[in-house]
Amino acid sequence: MTALLEFKHVSKQYGSETRALTDVSFSVRSGEFVSIIGPSGAGKSTLLRCINRMIDASSGEICIEGKNVLEFRKKELKRMRTSIGMIFQHYNLVDRLSVMENVLHGRLGYKSTLAGMLGLYREEEKQQAYQILGILGLEEQVYKRCDQLSGGQKQRVGIARALIQGPKMLLCDEPIASLDPNASKVIMDHLRHISTNLGITVIVNLHQVETALKYSDRIIGVNQGKIVYNGTPGQMTSEELQRIYGSERRDTRADQGETQAG
Amino acid sequence: MLIKARRKQVDYFTAKRRHAYLFWGLLLLVTYAAAVLTQYDFVQGLSSIPGALVWGVTHFYPNAESLAKFPDVLRTLVETLLMSIAATTVASVFALVFALLGSQTIGVHAGIKLASRSIATVFRNIDVTAWSMILLFSFGQNVMTGYFALFFGSFGFLTRAFLESIDETGSHSAEALRATGAGYISVICQSVIPAALPQLISWILFMIETNIRNATLIGILTGTGVGFLFNLYYKNLDYNAASLIVFVIVISILVIEFTSNYIRKVMIG
């Protein structure tokens, strides 16, 4: 099976001092559900954004279906981005617009300048948006303004906006970091469903180790811009976790132990 | 260890208090020096207020004779209002373009960002009255002088205000749209402007209100509009007619304030 996404010795440097990523190499197969875990500031977000070049890597190669995205020009870059959906911690919706309009934004990558400027969408696109919103359980919210939705609903609108692109891959940057446990579960279930049933590759940055272990096909552990773990959830041990999180993790474990004992 | 920490805390608060004393002391000194230099007498200044009030009540009121001038006043007032609105709306179009180009998050190129920000800063830091004096030389006593003075002042201010609104509200959704592969124009039209629109409208309304007030003052300088008429009556010692103008201006400002609050509520609420 060929890799959909391949990182080859990728590094990212901010200015002359800060190194966000150092010699990162890994590959992701088509349809895989991959979680990236690690402490805050480890470079998870940078890594994710390098894939669709929201951030440009400094060196190395990032290949999507064998083509190095770092060599893409503007037009190719746009075409590549239309095939990759992105989901954000803060949903990044236009709060004042309706759910429908926000979902249709996912089609803008396919539009001419004029159609994009005026926001002209075809009837099929609207039907499709309606259908996707139905699957995500938002049929009653279609014409509501997004600022009237709960966090979990907003994130589902974010997912709908990504799905309507017809993507090969979803990049999710801390999708559940601002959500309560119930909403988090709904979102993670949807993402898992998207990966399993639609065959879309899902790459998720996560803070919650337990969630990563539960949902992923594979886990990539990042610490200080380097990959320190790359394997299945089943192979994950507490020593490995300690390597990913350093002493920080040990402390939280100890705290949990105390509260459970008490 | 503990004693050391406590001493540090005491030092911190003493130093802070010392700074406060120093600041207020200096402020008092500067105020006093200014009063001495300009030979301003606080007591005399305060005690003249009642006298001024009495004079205002006995002289400064519109009478039947001045009401005959009402059509003239109304005509110039409308001229002033329309000029302010025209200057603001045209300035806001230019300001939006410059704000988009200069935005930290949406802007395209570091050089263009800096250039458009600098241009806006120059225009903003020259006051409208200064603008009208500068422009008096090139346009003379003419409506255009007032129009351009308001235009330049509004342009600078609105660019700055728009910049902040756009950077504050539009950047998140713009990132999302860029990630979908949407082009620059689409991102601007579908996410940046819709997200920032309430704030943009709010700033434009604020600017129209401010400009109507300024336009009256500028009219005195440029010899146009209702400001000129006020100046004319006032210098002819026709206080009744001058007071009529003041009343009309106050009423029109209240009406405009009310209208713009209403628009805000409808468009934004």
PDB file of N, CA, C and O in Angstrom, chain A residues 49 52 54 78 81-82 84 86 88 92-94 96-97 105 108-109 113 116-119 121 161 165, chain B residues 172-173 175-186 189-191 193-195 197-198 267-269:
ATOM      1  N   ARG A  49       0.216  21.912  10.470  1.00  0.00           N
ATOM      2  CA  ARG A  49       0.069  23.014   9.515  1.00  0.00           C
ATOM      3  C   ARG A  49       1.102  22.970   8.395  1.00  0.00           C
ATOM      4  O   ARG A  49       0.919  23.617   7.360  1.00  0.00           O
ATOM      5  N   ASN A  52      -0.530  21.145   4.989  1.00  0.00           N
ATOM      6  CA  ASN A  52      -1.208  21.912   3.937  1.00  0.00           C
ATOM      7  C   ASN A  52      -0.565  23.293   3.746  1.00  0.00           C
ATOM      8  O   ASN A  52      -1.168  24.189   3.203  1.00  0.00           O
ATOM      9  N   MET A  54       0.011  25.759   5.656  1.00  0.00           N
ATOM     10  CA  MET A  54      -0.402  26.971   6.352  1.00  0.00           C
ATOM     11  C   MET A  54       0.847  27.549   7.017  1.00  0.00           C
ATOM     12  O   MET A  54       0.933  28.727   7.305  1.00  0.00           O
ATOM     13  N   LYS A  78      -3.218  25.611  -4.054  1.00  0.00           N
ATOM     14  CA  LYS A  78      -4.663  25.780  -3.844  1.00  0.00           C
ATOM     15  C   LYS A  78      -5.396  24.487  -4.135  1.00  0.00           C
ATOM     16  O   LYS A  78      -6.288  24.077  -3.401  1.00  0.00           O
ATOM     17  N   ARG A  81      -4.910  22.095  -1.393  1.00  0.00           N
ATOM     18  CA  ARG A  81      -5.678  22.441  -0.192  1.00  0.00           C
ATOM     19  C   ARG A  81      -7.155  22.086  -0.315  1.00  0.00           C
ATOM     20  O   ARG A  81      -7.804  21.760   0.685  1.00  0.00           O
ATOM     21  N   THR A  82      -7.692  22.145  -1.545  1.00  0.00           N
ATOM     22  CA  THR A  82      -9.103  21.773  -1.686  1.00  0.00           C
ATOM     23  C   THR A  82      -9.324  20.313  -1.315  1.00  0.00           C
ATOM     24  O   THR A  82     -10.422  19.946  -0.908  1.00  0.00           O
ATOM     25  N   ILE A  84      -7.818  18.752   1.119  1.00  0.00           N
ATOM     26  CA  ILE A  84      -7.502  18.524   2.529  1.00  0.00           C
ATOM     27  C   ILE A  84      -8.415  19.395   3.388  1.00  0.00           C
ATOM     28  O   ILE A  84      -8.414  20.615   3.267  1.00  0.00           O
ATOM     29  N   MET A  86      -9.677  20.959   7.047  1.00  0.00           N
ATOM     30  CA  MET A  86      -8.999  21.294   8.299  1.00  0.00           C
ATOM     31  C   MET A  86     -10.026  21.681   9.363  1.00  0.00           C
ATOM     32  O   MET A  86     -10.980  22.403   9.092  1.00  0.00           O
ATOM     33  N   PHE A  88     -10.434  23.085  13.489  1.00  0.00           N
ATOM     34  CA  PHE A  88      -9.647  23.884  14.431  1.00  0.00           C
ATOM     35  C   PHE A  88     -10.192  23.799  15.852  1.00  0.00           C
ATOM     36  O   PHE A  88     -11.382  23.537  16.060  1.00  0.00           O
ATOM     37  N   ASN A  92     -13.147  28.296  14.145  1.00  0.00           N
ATOM     38  CA  ASN A  92     -12.845  29.241  13.063  1.00  0.00           C
ATOM     39  C   ASN A  92     -13.978  29.397  12.058  1.00  0.00           C
ATOM     40  O   ASN A  92     -13.777  29.383  10.857  1.00  0.00           O
ATOM     41  N   LEU A  93     -15.184  29.539  12.585  1.00  0.00           N
ATOM     42  CA  LEU A  93     -16.330  29.821  11.727  1.00  0.00           C
ATOM     43  C   LEU A  93     -16.537  31.333  11.677  1.00  0.00           C
ATOM     44  O   LEU A  93     -16.005  32.053  12.505  1.00  0.00           O
ATOM     45  N   VAL A  94     -17.337  31.782  10.689  1.00  0.00           N
ATOM     46  CA  VAL A  94     -17.772  33.174  10.710  1.00  0.00           C
ATOM     47  C   VAL A  94     -19.052  33.202  11.543  1.00  0.00           C
ATOM     48  O   VAL A  94     -20.108  32.794  11.085  1.00  0.00           O
ATOM     49  N   ARG A  96     -21.190  35.252  12.561  1.00  0.00           N
ATOM     50  CA  ARG A  96     -22.383  36.011  12.217  1.00  0.00           C
ATOM     51  C   ARG A  96     -23.156  35.398  11.056  1.00  0.00           C
ATOM     52  O   ARG A  96     -24.262  35.820  10.770  1.00  0.00           O
ATOM     53  N   LEU A  97     -22.548  34.451  10.366  1.00  0.00           N
ATOM     54  CA  LEU A  97     -23.239  33.844   9.230  1.00  0.00           C
ATOM     55  C   LEU A  97     -23.961  32.573   9.679  1.00  0.00           C
ATOM     56  O   LEU A  97     -23.678  32.021  10.729  1.00  0.00           O
ATOM     57  N   HIS A 105     -18.806  27.502   2.639  1.00  0.00           N
ATOM     58  CA  HIS A 105     -17.444  28.039   2.522  1.00  0.00           C
ATOM     59  C   HIS A 105     -16.442  26.965   2.105  1.00  0.00           C
ATOM     60  O   HIS A 105     -15.434  27.266   1.480  1.00  0.00           O
ATOM     61  N   LEU A 108     -15.480  27.021  -1.562  1.00  0.00           N
ATOM     62  CA  LEU A 108     -14.863  28.210  -2.173  1.00  0.00           C
ATOM     63  C   LEU A 108     -13.582  27.903  -2.938  1.00  0.00           C
ATOM     64  O   LEU A 108     -13.245  28.589  -3.890  1.00  0.00           O
ATOM     65  N   GLY A 109     -12.895  26.843  -2.502  1.00  0.00           N
ATOM     66  CA  GLY A 109     -11.659  26.476  -3.187  1.00  0.00           C
ATOM     67  C   GLY A 109     -11.881  26.066  -4.634  1.00  0.00           C
ATOM     68  O   GLY A 109     -10.960  26.079  -5.445  1.00  0.00           O
ATOM     69  N   THR A 113     -12.891  33.460  -9.118  1.00  0.00           N
ATOM     70  CA  THR A 113     -12.804  34.643  -8.258  1.00  0.00           C
ATOM     71  C   THR A 113     -14.154  35.321  -8.120  1.00  0.00           C
ATOM     72  O   THR A 113     -14.579  35.675  -7.023  1.00  0.00           O
ATOM     73  N   GLY A 116     -16.629  33.258  -6.109  1.00  0.00           N
ATOM     74  CA  GLY A 116     -16.205  33.269  -4.715  1.00  0.00           C
ATOM     75  C   GLY A 116     -16.511  34.592  -4.050  1.00  0.00           C
ATOM     76  O   GLY A 116     -16.931  34.656  -2.903  1.00  0.00           O
ATOM     77  N   MET A 117     -16.292  35.670  -4.827  1.00  0.00           N
ATOM     78  CA  MET A 117     -16.509  37.009  -4.299  1.00  0.00           C
ATOM     79  C   MET A 117     -17.985  37.208  -3.957  1.00  0.00           C
ATOM     80  O   MET A 117     -18.330  37.728  -2.911  1.00  0.00           O
ATOM     81  N   LEU A 118     -18.860  36.759  -4.855  1.00  0.00           N
ATOM     82  CA  LEU A 118     -20.293  36.970  -4.660  1.00  0.00           C
ATOM     83  C   LEU A 118     -20.942  35.847  -3.847  1.00  0.00           C
ATOM     84  O   LEU A 118     -22.098  35.941  -3.465  1.00  0.00           O
ATOM     85  N   GLY A 119     -20.179  34.782  -3.610  1.00  0.00           N
ATOM     86  CA  GLY A 119     -20.746  33.667  -2.864  1.00  0.00           C
ATOM     87  C   GLY A 119     -21.844  32.955  -3.624  1.00  0.00           C
ATOM     88  O   GLY A 119     -22.920  32.709  -3.106  1.00  0.00           O
ATOM     89  N   TYR A 121     -23.327  29.716  -5.092  1.00  0.00           N
ATOM     90  CA  TYR A 121     -23.193  28.273  -4.955  1.00  0.00           C
ATOM     91  C   TYR A 121     -24.252  27.589  -5.802  1.00  0.00           C
ATOM     92  O   TYR A 121     -25.375  28.075  -5.935  1.00  0.00           O
ATOM     93  N   ARG A 161     -18.006  21.666   7.062  1.00  0.00           N
ATOM     94  CA  ARG A 161     -17.293  22.531   6.115  1.00  0.00           C
ATOM     95  C   ARG A 161     -16.114  21.780   5.490  1.00  0.00           C
ATOM     96  O   ARG A 161     -15.818  21.938   4.306  1.00  0.00           O
ATOM     97  N   GLN A 165     -15.770  19.708   1.115  1.00  0.00           N
ATOM     98  CA  GLN A 165     -14.659  19.853   0.168  1.00  0.00           C
ATOM     99  C   GLN A 165     -14.442  18.560  -0.631  1.00  0.00           C
ATOM    100  O   GLN A 165     -13.770  18.577  -1.654  1.00  0.00           O
TER     101      GLN A 165
ATOM    102  N   HIS B 172      -9.366  34.363  12.375  1.00  0.00           N
ATOM    103  CA  HIS B 172      -9.595  32.928  12.592  1.00  0.00           C
ATOM    104  C   HIS B 172     -10.289  32.276  11.404  1.00  0.00           C
ATOM    105  O   HIS B 172      -9.835  31.265  10.882  1.00  0.00           O
ATOM    106  N   SER B 173     -11.417  32.903  11.003  1.00  0.00           N
ATOM    107  CA  SER B 173     -12.160  32.286   9.913  1.00  0.00           C
ATOM    108  C   SER B 173     -11.386  32.413   8.603  1.00  0.00           C
ATOM    109  O   SER B 173     -11.480  31.547   7.740  1.00  0.00           O
ATOM    110  N   GLU B 175      -8.216  32.067   8.274  1.00  0.00           N
ATOM    111  CA  GLU B 175      -7.284  30.938   8.260  1.00  0.00           C
ATOM    112  C   GLU B 175      -7.989  29.684   7.758  1.00  0.00           C
ATOM    113  O   GLU B 175      -7.456  28.943   6.926  1.00  0.00           O
ATOM    114  N   ALA B 176      -9.214  29.477   8.266  1.00  0.00           N
ATOM    115  CA  ALA B 176      -9.974  28.286   7.867  1.00  0.00           C
ATOM    116  C   ALA B 176     -10.251  28.302   6.368  1.00  0.00           C
ATOM    117  O   ALA B 176     -10.107  27.288   5.697  1.00  0.00           O
ATOM    118  N   LEU B 177     -10.624  29.471   5.852  1.00  0.00           N
ATOM    119  CA  LEU B 177     -10.959  29.533   4.423  1.00  0.00           C
ATOM    120  C   LEU B 177      -9.716  29.372   3.555  1.00  0.00           C
ATOM    121  O   LEU B 177      -9.767  28.745   2.505  1.00  0.00           O
ATOM    122  N   ARG B 178      -8.594  29.946   4.020  1.00  0.00           N
ATOM    123  CA  ARG B 178      -7.352  29.740   3.265  1.00  0.00           C
ATOM    124  C   ARG B 178      -7.024  28.256   3.196  1.00  0.00           C
ATOM    125  O   ARG B 178      -6.566  27.757   2.179  1.00  0.00           O
ATOM    126  N   ALA B 179      -7.280  27.549   4.303  1.00  0.00           N
ATOM    127  CA  ALA B 179      -6.980  26.118   4.342  1.00  0.00           C
ATOM    128  C   ALA B 179      -7.870  25.308   3.402  1.00  0.00           C
ATOM    129  O   ALA B 179      -7.525  24.191   3.050  1.00  0.00           O
ATOM    130  N   THR B 180      -9.023  25.860   2.999  1.00  0.00           N
ATOM    131  CA  THR B 180      -9.864  25.118   2.055  1.00  0.00           C
ATOM    132  C   THR B 180      -9.408  25.350   0.614  1.00  0.00           C
ATOM    133  O   THR B 180      -9.989  24.784  -0.302  1.00  0.00           O
ATOM    134  N   GLY B 181      -8.414  26.201   0.438  1.00  0.00           N
ATOM    135  CA  GLY B 181      -7.924  26.481  -0.907  1.00  0.00           C
ATOM    136  C   GLY B 181      -8.610  27.676  -1.539  1.00  0.00           C
ATOM    137  O   GLY B 181      -8.429  27.937  -2.724  1.00  0.00           O
ATOM    138  N   ALA B 182      -9.412  28.407  -0.767  1.00  0.00           N
ATOM    139  CA  ALA B 182     -10.110  29.571  -1.314  1.00  0.00           C
ATOM    140  C   ALA B 182      -9.118  30.670  -1.683  1.00  0.00           C
ATOM    141  O   ALA B 182      -8.099  30.836  -1.018  1.00  0.00           O
ATOM    142  N   GLY B 183      -9.442  31.411  -2.754  1.00  0.00           N
ATOM    143  CA  GLY B 183      -8.567  32.493  -3.204  1.00  0.00           C
ATOM    144  C   GLY B 183      -8.669  33.705  -2.288  1.00  0.00           C
ATOM    145  O   GLY B 183      -9.565  33.796  -1.452  1.00  0.00           O
ATOM    146  N   TYR B 184      -7.734  34.647  -2.491  1.00  0.00           N
ATOM    147  CA  TYR B 184      -7.633  35.810  -1.612  1.00  0.00           C
ATOM    148  C   TYR B 184      -8.927  36.618  -1.581  1.00  0.00           C
ATOM    149  O   TYR B 184      -9.450  36.956  -0.513  1.00  0.00           O
ATOM    150  N   ILE B 185      -9.479  36.881  -2.779  1.00  0.00           N
ATOM    151  CA  ILE B 185     -10.691  37.699  -2.858  1.00  0.00           C
ATOM    152  C   ILE B 185     -11.855  36.998  -2.162  1.00  0.00           C
ATOM    153  O   ILE B 185     -12.637  37.620  -1.450  1.00  0.00           O
ATOM    154  N   SER B 186     -11.969  35.673  -2.360  1.00  0.00           N
ATOM    155  CA  SER B 186     -13.035  34.917  -1.708  1.00  0.00           C
ATOM    156  C   SER B 186     -12.903  35.008  -0.197  1.00  0.00           C
ATOM    157  O   SER B 186     -13.897  35.187   0.510  1.00  0.00           O
ATOM    158  N   CYS B 189     -14.065  38.467   0.899  1.00  0.00           N
ATOM    159  CA  CYS B 189     -15.496  38.752   0.740  1.00  0.00           C
ATOM    160  C   CYS B 189     -16.372  37.826   1.564  1.00  0.00           C
ATOM    161  O   CYS B 189     -17.455  38.216   1.981  1.00  0.00           O
ATOM    162  N   GLN B 190     -15.945  36.577   1.770  1.00  0.00           N
ATOM    163  CA  GLN B 190     -16.810  35.626   2.459  1.00  0.00           C
ATOM    164  C   GLN B 190     -16.525  35.516   3.941  1.00  0.00           C
ATOM    165  O   GLN B 190     -17.381  35.066   4.693  1.00  0.00           O
ATOM    166  N   SER B 191     -15.331  35.879   4.365  1.00  0.00           N
ATOM    167  CA  SER B 191     -15.071  35.697   5.794  1.00  0.00           C
ATOM    168  C   SER B 191     -14.613  36.971   6.500  1.00  0.00           C
ATOM    169  O   SER B 191     -15.182  37.342   7.512  1.00  0.00           O
ATOM    170  N   ILE B 193     -14.748  40.297   5.727  1.00  0.00           N
ATOM    171  CA  ILE B 193     -15.711  41.400   5.793  1.00  0.00           C
ATOM    172  C   ILE B 193     -16.980  40.997   6.552  1.00  0.00           C
ATOM    173  O   ILE B 193     -17.408  41.724   7.442  1.00  0.00           O
ATOM    174  N   PRO B 194     -17.595  39.833   6.263  1.00  0.00           N
ATOM    175  CA  PRO B 194     -18.771  39.476   7.064  1.00  0.00           C
ATOM    176  C   PRO B 194     -18.483  39.418   8.567  1.00  0.00           C
ATOM    177  O   PRO B 194     -19.306  39.837   9.367  1.00  0.00           O
ATOM    178  N   ALA B 195     -17.317  38.904   8.933  1.00  0.00           N
ATOM    179  CA  ALA B 195     -17.015  38.777  10.358  1.00  0.00           C
ATOM    180  C   ALA B 195     -16.839  40.144  11.015  1.00  0.00           C
ATOM    181  O   ALA B 195     -17.248  40.350  12.153  1.00  0.00           O
ATOM    182  N   LEU B 197     -18.012  43.061   9.849  1.00  0.00           N
ATOM    183  CA  LEU B 197     -18.993  44.057   9.397  1.00  0.00           C
ATOM    184  C   LEU B 197     -19.652  44.890  10.503  1.00  0.00           C
ATOM    185  O   LEU B 197     -19.711  46.122  10.380  1.00  0.00           O
ATOM    186  N   PRO B 198     -20.129  44.275  11.589  1.00  0.00           N
ATOM    187  CA  PRO B 198     -20.762  45.105  12.619  1.00  0.00           C
ATOM    188  C   PRO B 198     -19.819  46.181  13.150  1.00  0.00           C
ATOM    189  O   PRO B 198     -20.217  47.321  13.325  1.00  0.00           O
ATOM    190  N   MET B 267     -28.734  46.528  12.560  1.00  0.00           N
ATOM    191  CA  MET B 267     -27.738  45.815  11.755  1.00  0.00           C
ATOM    192  C   MET B 267     -26.920  44.832  12.591  1.00  0.00           C
ATOM    193  O   MET B 267     -26.467  43.830  12.085  1.00  0.00           O
ATOM    194  N   ILE B 268     -26.697  45.165  13.847  1.00  0.00           N
ATOM    195  CA  ILE B 268     -25.741  44.393  14.619  1.00  0.00           C
ATOM    196  C   ILE B 268     -26.422  43.490  15.634  1.00  0.00           C
ATOM    197  O   ILE B 268     -26.032  42.369  15.859  1.00  0.00           O
ATOM    198  N   GLY B 269     -27.506  43.968  16.226  1.00  0.00           N
ATOM    199  CA  GLY B 269     -28.116  43.255  17.347  1.00  0.00           C
ATOM    200  C   GLY B 269     -28.655  41.891  17.034  1.00  0.00           C
ATOM    201  O   GLY B 269     -28.239  41.118  16.296  1.00  0.00           O
TER     202      GLY B 269
END
